[in-house]
Amino acid sequence: MKRLFNSLFLLSALALTTVVFTGCKDEPDKYEVSGGTPTIRYIRPVGIDGADSLLVGAYMDNNICIVGENLRSIVKMLFNDQEAKLVPSLITDNTMIVTVPGQIPGEVFNKIFMINNSNDTTTYDFKVLVPGPTINNMNNEWAKPGEKAIIYGNYFVNDPNIPLTLTINGTNIPIDDFSISQISFTVPGGLTEGPIEISTVYGKVKAKFNYHDTRGILFNDWGNYDAGEKSTGLTNHGWHAQQILSDEHSLDGSYLMLGDCDLEDGTWADAKASFEYWPGDWDGTFVGVNSRLSDLVSFADFENMALKFEVSIPSSNPWTNLSMQVIFSGDEQVTLPTANNKFFNGTDYPRALWTPWRATGSYDTNDEWVTVTLPITTFKYKNDGTPAGTPLTAKNFTGLTLFIWSGVTSGTTCHPIIRIDNVRAVAY
């Protein structure tokens, strides 16, 4: 037992305050703080499987079991300079289950500090391990030079000796701003397609996606084939010829536009809100602009893939009703010569329902382009949002239909403009 007098930091961090324990709501009066001084004998993982393993450190947000004596005398506990949340129902005289704080330490002592009811502090050597960085997604994988871009993830830590770094296709990118969970930067001129990597003092990670990702491209410069630009030339190939535009709103060449029509509960607006790519031609060929999507991209590992695209919805025309039915189809469901809507209209065929307005009642991208990711594992619903009875198989990836209809129908009437580009199927 000793008091801390030498460190200004510890004087402020460990000063006794009113302690509020989070206890079991059904037994609020069971727990009582005891007197005396706590002692830690050892720390082990939680659970029977880890009972024989001793820990000298643990990652943030992990649960650990502290074994010792007089542990109910602890009224406050810190790992380095971060306070842990004490749960009375998980504390006895001899054991305590506690979660290592999820905040990165501001000052590292590699110790646990335990303060008792008398404001005495006991220490125990223990390291808080910080994970390496993780990358989840980017606001716009096709952001143009000069535009602000944001990468989202976790554990973006800057160290004076080993600083936080961002590289794209081998080019070091100046960071404008960052937090533990996001990095913002300005896309430099001349930046070309390539992998994204982030490095910290705790490790290095490479994103699964590329900047300006053309891998798995199905539709980009709609209707224009250019092998050098990896443009497939695919476009409208079904019952409806939706608008393909190239104007001041373009992200990268031409784009598909859906909507620009009134949508309300019960609307069937296929003339303006349905895009179909159904493979094949009347002569029975499936080549070139009549190709099966599975001939352009391998869907052998589709359960670990996602459909991605960029979307722009102006704030003047937000989306507030119905879902976008995103439907992969196989030759057994539909081809151009066998055109039909039976596979998506009132059947058990699985699809994804993209409804970004549902959380807030309205969705737009403020006239900017953003990247949308739909894991293929989410393609499992009927048109009304109930579970589909049949799963997708590797045979169901020759065509694609996008149709704003049904799904969530609890919104308000809207007249959305939905611009779509760079539709691709990639590893996820």
Short mmCIF file of C-alpha atoms in Angstrom, two decimals:
data_model
loop_
_atom_site.label_atom_id
_atom_site.label_comp_id
_atom_site.label_asym_id
_atom_site.label_seq_id
_atom_site.Cartn_x
_atom_site.Cartn_y
_atom_site.Cartn_z
CA MET A 1 0.00 0.00 0.00
CA LYS A 2 1.31 3.40 -0.89
CA ARG A 3 0.06 6.84 -1.84
CA LEU A 4 1.05 8.55 -5.08
CA PHE A 5 2.74 11.90 -4.45
CA ASN A 6 5.38 12.21 -7.17
CA SER A 7 3.47 12.49 -10.44
CA LEU A 8 1.25 15.46 -11.23
CA PHE A 9 -0.60 13.26 -13.68
CA LEU A 10 -1.34 10.57 -11.13
CA LEU A 11 -2.38 13.12 -8.53
CA SER A 12 -5.10 14.34 -10.90
CA ALA A 13 -5.99 10.98 -12.44
CA LEU A 14 -6.19 9.05 -9.20
CA ALA A 15 -7.81 11.66 -6.94
CA LEU A 16 -10.72 10.08 -5.16
CA THR A 17 -14.09 11.06 -6.54
CA THR A 18 -17.59 9.93 -5.79
CA VAL A 19 -17.77 6.38 -7.11
CA VAL A 20 -20.84 5.24 -8.95
CA PHE A 21 -20.95 1.53 -9.67
CA THR A 22 -23.06 0.04 -12.44
CA GLY A 23 -24.74 -2.90 -10.77
CA CYS A 24 -27.34 -5.49 -11.51
CA LYS A 25 -30.66 -3.69 -11.67
CA ASP A 26 -32.46 -6.57 -10.03
CA GLU A 27 -30.07 -6.72 -7.03
CA PRO A 28 -29.05 -3.10 -6.37
CA ASP A 29 -28.35 -3.55 -2.65
CA LYS A 30 -26.25 -6.71 -2.70
CA TYR A 31 -22.84 -5.15 -3.24
CA GLU A 32 -20.87 -3.51 -0.43
CA VAL A 33 -17.38 -2.01 -0.65
CA SER A 34 -15.08 -3.59 1.92
CA GLY A 35 -12.18 -2.07 3.81
CA GLY A 36 -8.54 -2.99 3.52
CA THR A 37 -6.16 -3.21 0.60
CA PRO A 38 -6.59 -5.25 -2.61
CA THR A 39 -4.04 -7.77 -3.78
CA ILE A 40 -3.76 -9.26 -7.28
CA ARG A 41 -2.28 -12.74 -7.46
CA TYR A 42 -2.65 -13.20 -11.21
CA ILE A 43 -4.83 -12.32 -14.21
CA ARG A 44 -6.32 -14.87 -16.59
CA PRO A 45 -8.75 -14.93 -19.55
CA VAL A 46 -12.46 -15.14 -18.85
CA GLY A 47 -14.00 -18.59 -19.29
CA ILE A 48 -13.15 -22.13 -18.34
CA ASP A 49 -11.01 -22.69 -21.44
CA GLY A 50 -8.60 -19.95 -20.35
CA ALA A 51 -8.53 -20.76 -16.65
CA ASP A 52 -5.01 -22.19 -16.80
CA SER A 53 -3.54 -19.31 -18.86
CA LEU A 54 -1.97 -16.32 -17.17
CA LEU A 55 -1.98 -12.87 -18.76
CA VAL A 56 0.63 -10.15 -18.54
CA GLY A 57 -1.28 -7.96 -21.00
CA ALA A 58 -4.55 -7.75 -22.96
CA TYR A 59 -6.00 -5.85 -25.90
CA MET A 60 -8.32 -2.93 -25.40
CA ASP A 61 -12.00 -3.83 -24.94
CA ASN A 62 -11.13 -7.41 -23.94
CA ASN A 63 -12.57 -8.95 -20.79
CA ILE A 64 -10.14 -10.30 -18.19
CA CYS A 65 -10.50 -12.08 -14.85
CA ILE A 66 -8.46 -10.72 -11.94
CA VAL A 67 -7.76 -13.19 -9.13
CA GLY A 68 -6.61 -12.03 -5.70
CA GLU A 69 -7.78 -10.98 -2.27
CA ASN A 70 -9.97 -8.22 -0.94
CA LEU A 71 -10.98 -7.10 -4.42
CA ARG A 72 -14.24 -5.60 -3.15
CA SER A 73 -12.15 -2.89 -1.51
CA ILE A 74 -11.48 -1.38 -4.96
CA VAL A 75 -13.55 1.71 -5.69
CA LYS A 76 -11.64 2.86 -8.77
CA MET A 77 -9.34 1.14 -11.26
CA LEU A 78 -7.20 2.53 -14.04
CA PHE A 79 -5.24 0.81 -16.78
CA ASN A 80 -2.45 3.31 -17.41
CA ASP A 81 -4.42 6.59 -17.39
CA GLN A 82 -7.76 5.14 -18.57
CA GLU A 83 -10.48 4.33 -16.03
CA ALA A 84 -12.20 0.95 -16.19
CA LYS A 85 -15.90 0.50 -15.58
CA LEU A 86 -16.48 -1.59 -12.45
CA VAL A 87 -19.55 -3.83 -12.41
CA PRO A 88 -20.39 -4.88 -8.81
CA SER A 89 -22.19 -8.04 -9.92
CA LEU A 90 -18.87 -9.23 -11.43
CA ILE A 91 -16.77 -8.60 -8.31
CA THR A 92 -16.20 -10.84 -5.29
CA ASP A 93 -13.51 -10.74 -2.64
CA ASN A 94 -11.35 -13.08 -4.74
CA THR A 95 -12.29 -12.51 -8.40
CA MET A 96 -13.18 -9.58 -10.62
CA ILE A 97 -14.19 -9.59 -14.27
CA VAL A 98 -13.42 -6.26 -15.91
CA THR A 99 -13.12 -4.90 -19.44
CA VAL A 100 -9.83 -3.30 -20.43
CA PRO A 101 -10.70 0.32 -21.38
CA GLY A 102 -11.16 0.89 -25.08
CA GLN A 103 -9.39 4.26 -25.17
CA ILE A 104 -5.74 4.40 -26.16
CA PRO A 105 -3.65 5.48 -23.15
CA GLY A 106 -2.43 9.06 -23.17
CA GLU A 107 0.47 8.08 -20.93
CA VAL A 108 1.78 4.53 -20.71
CA PHE A 109 2.86 3.14 -17.33
CA ASN A 110 2.15 -0.56 -18.09
CA LYS A 111 0.37 -0.80 -14.74
CA ILE A 112 -3.06 -1.25 -13.24
CA PHE A 113 -3.82 1.30 -10.50
CA MET A 114 -6.32 0.24 -7.83
CA ILE A 115 -7.71 2.82 -5.42
CA ASN A 116 -9.48 1.63 -2.29
CA ASN A 117 -12.01 3.20 0.02
CA SER A 118 -9.24 4.94 1.97
CA ASN A 119 -7.81 6.53 -1.17
CA ASP A 120 -4.74 4.29 -1.04
CA THR A 121 -3.36 3.11 -4.37
CA THR A 122 -2.00 -0.33 -5.16
CA THR A 123 -0.32 -1.13 -8.47
CA TYR A 124 0.10 -4.25 -10.58
CA ASP A 125 2.26 -4.65 -13.69
CA PHE A 126 0.07 -5.16 -16.77
CA LYS A 127 0.28 -4.07 -20.40
CA VAL A 128 -2.61 -2.69 -22.43
CA LEU A 129 -2.11 -3.90 -25.99
CA VAL A 130 -3.24 -1.62 -28.80
CA PRO A 131 -4.30 -3.37 -32.04
CA GLY A 132 -2.87 -2.43 -35.37
CA PRO A 133 -5.00 -0.21 -37.64
CA THR A 134 -8.06 -1.50 -39.47
CA ILE A 135 -9.66 -0.09 -42.64
CA ASN A 136 -13.41 -0.43 -43.11
CA ASN A 137 -14.37 1.76 -46.06
CA MET A 138 -13.84 5.02 -47.90
CA ASN A 139 -16.52 7.65 -48.45
CA ASN A 140 -15.80 7.73 -52.20
CA GLU A 141 -13.35 5.23 -53.65
CA TRP A 142 -13.43 7.23 -56.90
CA ALA A 143 -12.81 10.68 -55.41
CA LYS A 144 -11.27 13.06 -57.95
CA PRO A 145 -7.98 14.97 -57.57
CA GLY A 146 -8.51 18.02 -55.39
CA GLU A 147 -11.50 16.51 -53.56
CA LYS A 148 -11.57 15.73 -49.87
CA ALA A 149 -11.74 12.02 -49.09
CA ILE A 150 -12.26 10.12 -45.85
CA ILE A 151 -11.10 6.65 -44.88
CA TYR A 152 -12.97 5.00 -42.00
CA GLY A 153 -11.62 2.33 -39.69
CA ASN A 154 -10.08 2.14 -36.24
CA TYR A 155 -6.87 2.53 -34.25
CA PHE A 156 -5.43 5.33 -36.35
CA VAL A 157 -2.70 6.35 -33.91
CA ASN A 158 0.01 8.94 -34.41
CA ASP A 159 3.27 8.49 -32.51
CA PRO A 160 6.01 11.17 -32.45
CA ASN A 161 8.66 8.59 -33.27
CA ILE A 162 6.63 6.46 -35.70
CA PRO A 163 3.97 8.72 -37.23
CA LEU A 164 0.68 7.70 -38.79
CA THR A 165 1.14 7.31 -42.56
CA LEU A 166 -1.19 6.83 -45.52
CA THR A 167 -0.02 5.53 -48.88
CA ILE A 168 -2.02 4.95 -52.06
CA ASN A 169 -0.44 2.98 -54.87
CA GLY A 170 2.93 3.51 -53.22
CA THR A 171 2.55 7.31 -52.98
CA ASN A 172 2.77 8.91 -49.55
CA ILE A 173 -0.42 10.98 -49.07
CA PRO A 174 -0.39 14.04 -46.75
CA ILE A 175 -3.04 13.67 -44.04
CA ASP A 176 -5.27 16.72 -43.50
CA ASP A 177 -6.87 15.52 -40.27
CA PHE A 178 -7.45 12.31 -38.35
CA SER A 179 -9.08 10.75 -35.33
CA ILE A 180 -8.97 7.26 -33.91
CA SER A 181 -11.56 6.14 -36.47
CA GLN A 182 -11.08 8.23 -39.61
CA ILE A 183 -8.46 9.90 -41.79
CA SER A 184 -9.24 12.78 -44.14
CA PHE A 185 -7.00 13.84 -47.01
CA THR A 186 -7.06 15.75 -50.27
CA VAL A 187 -6.66 13.55 -53.34
CA PRO A 188 -3.47 14.70 -55.08
CA GLY A 189 -3.23 15.24 -58.81
CA GLY A 190 -1.89 12.36 -60.86
CA LEU A 191 -2.95 9.70 -58.35
CA THR A 192 -3.73 6.44 -60.14
CA GLU A 193 -5.55 3.27 -59.22
CA GLY A 194 -3.89 1.26 -56.50
CA PRO A 195 -3.95 -0.24 -53.02
CA ILE A 196 -4.51 1.81 -49.85
CA GLU A 197 -2.24 1.20 -46.85
CA ILE A 198 -2.17 2.74 -43.39
CA SER A 199 0.72 2.34 -40.97
CA THR A 200 1.01 3.17 -37.26
CA VAL A 201 3.41 2.38 -34.44
CA TYR A 202 1.23 -0.67 -33.78
CA GLY A 203 1.21 -2.15 -37.27
CA LYS A 204 0.30 -1.81 -40.93
CA VAL A 205 -2.84 -2.72 -42.86
CA LYS A 206 -3.85 -2.87 -46.52
CA ALA A 207 -7.46 -2.21 -47.51
CA LYS A 208 -9.39 -4.86 -49.41
CA PHE A 209 -10.45 -2.16 -51.85
CA ASN A 210 -8.32 0.02 -54.14
CA TYR A 211 -8.50 3.71 -54.79
CA HIS A 212 -10.23 4.19 -58.17
CA ASP A 213 -10.99 0.47 -58.10
CA THR A 214 -11.61 -1.03 -61.54
CA ARG A 215 -11.36 -4.64 -60.41
CA GLY A 216 -14.58 -6.53 -60.97
CA ILE A 217 -16.09 -3.76 -63.11
CA LEU A 218 -19.46 -4.62 -64.64
CA PHE A 219 -20.77 -1.18 -65.69
CA ASN A 220 -18.86 2.10 -65.77
CA ASP A 221 -18.71 4.22 -68.94
CA TRP A 222 -22.15 2.93 -69.87
CA GLY A 223 -22.34 1.65 -73.44
CA ASN A 224 -18.76 2.61 -74.32
CA TYR A 225 -16.21 -0.18 -74.63
CA ASP A 226 -12.59 0.77 -73.96
CA ALA A 227 -10.16 -1.97 -72.98
CA GLY A 228 -7.53 0.59 -71.95
CA GLU A 229 -9.93 2.24 -69.51
CA LYS A 230 -11.39 -1.13 -68.48
CA SER A 231 -14.82 -0.08 -69.72
CA THR A 232 -17.01 -3.09 -70.47
CA GLY A 233 -19.46 -1.36 -72.79
CA LEU A 234 -22.44 -2.90 -70.98
CA THR A 235 -25.54 -0.76 -70.52
CA ASN A 236 -29.35 -1.05 -70.72
CA HIS A 237 -30.19 -4.54 -71.95
CA GLY A 238 -33.77 -5.38 -71.12
CA TRP A 239 -37.23 -3.88 -71.32
CA HIS A 240 -36.30 -0.33 -70.35
CA ALA A 241 -33.76 2.14 -71.69
CA GLN A 242 -32.96 4.36 -68.72
CA GLN A 243 -31.14 7.65 -69.12
CA ILE A 244 -27.39 7.40 -69.63
CA LEU A 245 -25.95 10.86 -69.09
CA SER A 246 -22.59 12.57 -69.28
CA ASP A 247 -22.70 16.09 -67.87
CA GLU A 248 -21.44 18.36 -65.10
CA HIS A 249 -22.59 15.80 -62.54
CA SER A 250 -20.47 12.97 -63.98
CA LEU A 251 -18.05 11.11 -61.77
CA ASP A 252 -16.17 9.28 -64.50
CA GLY A 253 -17.64 9.51 -67.97
CA SER A 254 -21.29 8.58 -68.36
CA TYR A 255 -23.59 7.37 -65.58
CA LEU A 256 -26.99 5.72 -65.16
CA MET A 257 -29.87 7.76 -63.79
CA LEU A 258 -32.88 6.25 -62.07
CA GLY A 259 -35.91 8.04 -60.68
CA ASP A 260 -36.90 11.56 -61.65
CA CYS A 261 -40.46 10.38 -61.04
CA ASP A 262 -42.90 10.36 -58.12
CA LEU A 263 -42.55 7.43 -55.72
CA GLU A 264 -45.08 6.57 -53.04
CA ASP A 265 -46.51 3.45 -51.42
CA GLY A 266 -47.63 1.05 -54.14
CA THR A 267 -45.78 2.81 -56.98
CA TRP A 268 -44.69 0.62 -59.91
CA ALA A 269 -42.55 3.07 -61.88
CA ASP A 270 -40.60 0.68 -64.09
CA ALA A 271 -40.49 3.16 -66.97
CA LYS A 272 -38.09 5.40 -65.03
CA ALA A 273 -36.99 3.40 -62.01
CA SER A 274 -35.98 0.01 -63.41
CA PHE A 275 -32.64 -0.88 -64.99
CA GLU A 276 -32.14 -4.32 -66.47
CA TYR A 277 -29.09 -6.04 -67.82
CA TRP A 278 -30.23 -9.40 -69.11
CA PRO A 279 -27.56 -11.28 -71.09
CA GLY A 280 -27.77 -12.84 -74.53
CA ASP A 281 -29.00 -11.76 -77.92
CA TRP A 282 -31.83 -12.91 -80.17
CA ASP A 283 -29.37 -15.02 -82.17
CA GLY A 284 -28.44 -16.98 -79.04
CA THR A 285 -24.98 -15.47 -78.55
CA PHE A 286 -23.59 -14.32 -75.20
CA VAL A 287 -20.53 -12.31 -76.19
CA GLY A 288 -19.40 -8.67 -76.14
CA VAL A 289 -22.17 -6.34 -75.01
CA ASN A 290 -24.43 -9.40 -74.62
CA SER A 291 -22.05 -11.19 -72.22
CA ARG A 292 -23.00 -12.93 -69.03
CA LEU A 293 -21.74 -10.96 -66.03
CA SER A 294 -20.11 -14.14 -64.76
CA ASP A 295 -17.99 -14.17 -67.93
CA LEU A 296 -16.58 -10.76 -66.96
CA VAL A 297 -16.09 -11.40 -63.23
CA SER A 298 -15.66 -14.67 -61.35
CA PHE A 299 -18.39 -15.26 -58.77
CA ALA A 300 -16.94 -18.58 -57.60
CA ASP A 301 -16.45 -17.11 -54.12
CA PHE A 302 -19.58 -14.94 -54.17
CA GLU A 303 -20.27 -15.39 -50.44
CA ASN A 304 -17.12 -13.37 -49.76
CA MET A 305 -17.90 -10.69 -52.33
CA ALA A 306 -19.89 -7.45 -52.42
CA LEU A 307 -21.62 -5.42 -55.08
CA LYS A 308 -20.25 -1.87 -55.02
CA PHE A 309 -21.13 1.29 -56.88
CA GLU A 310 -20.94 5.04 -56.51
CA VAL A 311 -24.15 7.01 -56.10
CA SER A 312 -25.06 10.70 -56.13
CA ILE A 313 -28.45 11.95 -54.94
CA PRO A 314 -28.91 15.74 -54.95
CA SER A 315 -30.28 17.43 -51.83
CA SER A 316 -32.96 19.01 -54.04
CA ASN A 317 -34.41 15.54 -54.78
CA PRO A 318 -33.99 13.29 -51.75
CA TRP A 319 -35.15 9.68 -51.55
CA THR A 320 -37.86 9.03 -48.93
CA ASN A 321 -39.87 5.97 -49.97
CA LEU A 322 -39.58 2.40 -51.34
CA SER A 323 -36.47 0.24 -51.56
CA MET A 324 -34.11 -0.40 -54.41
CA GLN A 325 -34.43 -4.06 -55.36
CA VAL A 326 -30.90 -5.18 -56.29
CA ILE A 327 -31.26 -8.51 -58.04
CA PHE A 328 -28.62 -10.79 -59.53
CA SER A 329 -30.17 -13.32 -61.90
CA GLY A 330 -29.08 -16.42 -63.77
CA ASP A 331 -29.94 -17.67 -67.24
CA GLU A 332 -32.65 -19.85 -65.69
CA GLN A 333 -34.40 -16.72 -64.41
CA VAL A 334 -34.03 -14.37 -67.37
CA THR A 335 -32.07 -13.60 -70.52
CA LEU A 336 -32.86 -11.01 -73.16
CA PRO A 337 -34.70 -13.54 -75.38
CA THR A 338 -36.64 -14.88 -72.35
CA ALA A 339 -37.43 -11.46 -70.84
CA ASN A 340 -39.87 -11.61 -67.92
CA ASN A 341 -40.46 -10.19 -64.47
CA LYS A 342 -41.54 -13.40 -62.73
CA PHE A 343 -38.20 -13.80 -60.98
CA PHE A 344 -38.58 -10.55 -59.02
CA ASN A 345 -42.30 -9.82 -58.96
CA GLY A 346 -43.99 -11.59 -56.05
CA THR A 347 -41.77 -14.65 -55.97
CA ASP A 348 -39.37 -16.19 -53.48
CA TYR A 349 -36.27 -15.17 -55.44
CA PRO A 350 -33.54 -13.57 -53.23
CA ARG A 351 -32.30 -10.02 -53.64
CA ALA A 352 -30.84 -7.15 -51.58
CA LEU A 353 -33.07 -4.26 -50.54
CA TRP A 354 -31.13 -1.01 -50.39
CA THR A 355 -33.07 1.51 -48.29
CA PRO A 356 -30.62 4.19 -47.08
CA TRP A 357 -33.43 6.62 -46.15
CA ARG A 358 -34.97 4.29 -43.58
CA ALA A 359 -32.91 5.40 -40.55
CA THR A 360 -33.73 9.12 -40.84
CA GLY A 361 -36.70 9.21 -43.21
CA SER A 362 -34.75 10.90 -46.00
CA TYR A 363 -31.51 10.29 -47.87
CA ASP A 364 -29.35 12.34 -50.20
CA THR A 365 -25.61 12.67 -50.71
CA ASN A 366 -25.59 16.47 -50.79
CA ASP A 367 -24.83 16.31 -54.52
CA GLU A 368 -21.60 14.40 -53.86
CA TRP A 369 -20.64 10.91 -55.00
CA VAL A 370 -20.33 8.24 -52.32
CA THR A 371 -19.46 4.55 -52.42
CA VAL A 372 -22.17 2.00 -51.61
CA THR A 373 -21.29 -1.53 -50.49
CA LEU A 374 -23.83 -4.37 -50.54
CA PRO A 375 -22.33 -7.68 -49.33
CA ILE A 376 -23.72 -10.53 -51.39
CA THR A 377 -24.57 -12.30 -48.14
CA THR A 378 -27.34 -9.67 -47.76
CA PHE A 379 -29.02 -10.80 -51.01
CA LYS A 380 -31.54 -12.94 -49.12
CA TYR A 381 -34.90 -11.17 -49.15
CA LYS A 382 -38.15 -11.26 -51.06
CA ASN A 383 -39.38 -8.04 -52.61
CA ASP A 384 -41.31 -7.18 -49.43
CA GLY A 385 -38.34 -7.64 -47.10
CA THR A 386 -39.29 -11.02 -45.69
CA PRO A 387 -36.70 -13.83 -45.92
CA ALA A 388 -36.47 -15.57 -49.26
CA GLY A 389 -36.86 -19.31 -49.25
CA THR A 390 -34.11 -20.03 -51.77
CA PRO A 391 -30.48 -18.88 -51.55
CA LEU A 392 -28.34 -17.61 -54.39
CA THR A 393 -25.98 -20.06 -56.05
CA ALA A 394 -22.99 -19.58 -58.33
CA LYS A 395 -25.38 -19.90 -61.32
CA ASN A 396 -27.28 -16.73 -60.37
CA PHE A 397 -24.80 -14.11 -61.58
CA THR A 398 -25.33 -13.64 -65.31
CA GLY A 399 -27.65 -10.60 -65.15
CA LEU A 400 -28.52 -7.65 -62.89
CA THR A 401 -31.74 -5.72 -62.23
CA LEU A 402 -32.13 -2.50 -60.22
CA PHE A 403 -35.72 -1.53 -59.50
CA ILE A 404 -37.03 1.03 -57.00
CA TRP A 405 -40.20 -0.69 -55.87
CA SER A 406 -41.78 -2.35 -52.82
CA GLY A 407 -39.52 -3.21 -49.87
CA VAL A 408 -39.93 -0.54 -47.19
CA THR A 409 -43.13 1.34 -47.93
CA SER A 410 -43.50 3.45 -44.80
CA GLY A 411 -41.95 6.60 -46.23
CA THR A 412 -43.31 9.74 -47.82
CA THR A 413 -43.91 10.67 -51.44
CA CYS A 414 -40.71 11.75 -53.17
CA HIS A 415 -39.26 12.58 -56.56
CA PRO A 416 -35.68 11.32 -56.24
CA ILE A 417 -32.81 11.60 -58.70
CA ILE A 418 -30.40 8.68 -58.26
CA ARG A 419 -27.18 8.73 -60.27
CA ILE A 420 -25.20 5.47 -60.36
CA ASP A 421 -21.74 4.64 -61.73
CA ASN A 422 -18.91 2.10 -61.54
CA VAL A 423 -20.95 -0.96 -60.65
CA ARG A 424 -18.51 -3.70 -59.66
CA ALA A 425 -18.34 -7.06 -57.86
CA VAL A 426 -15.29 -7.38 -55.63
CA ALA A 427 -13.87 -9.34 -52.71
CA TYR A 428 -15.29 -8.25 -49.38
#
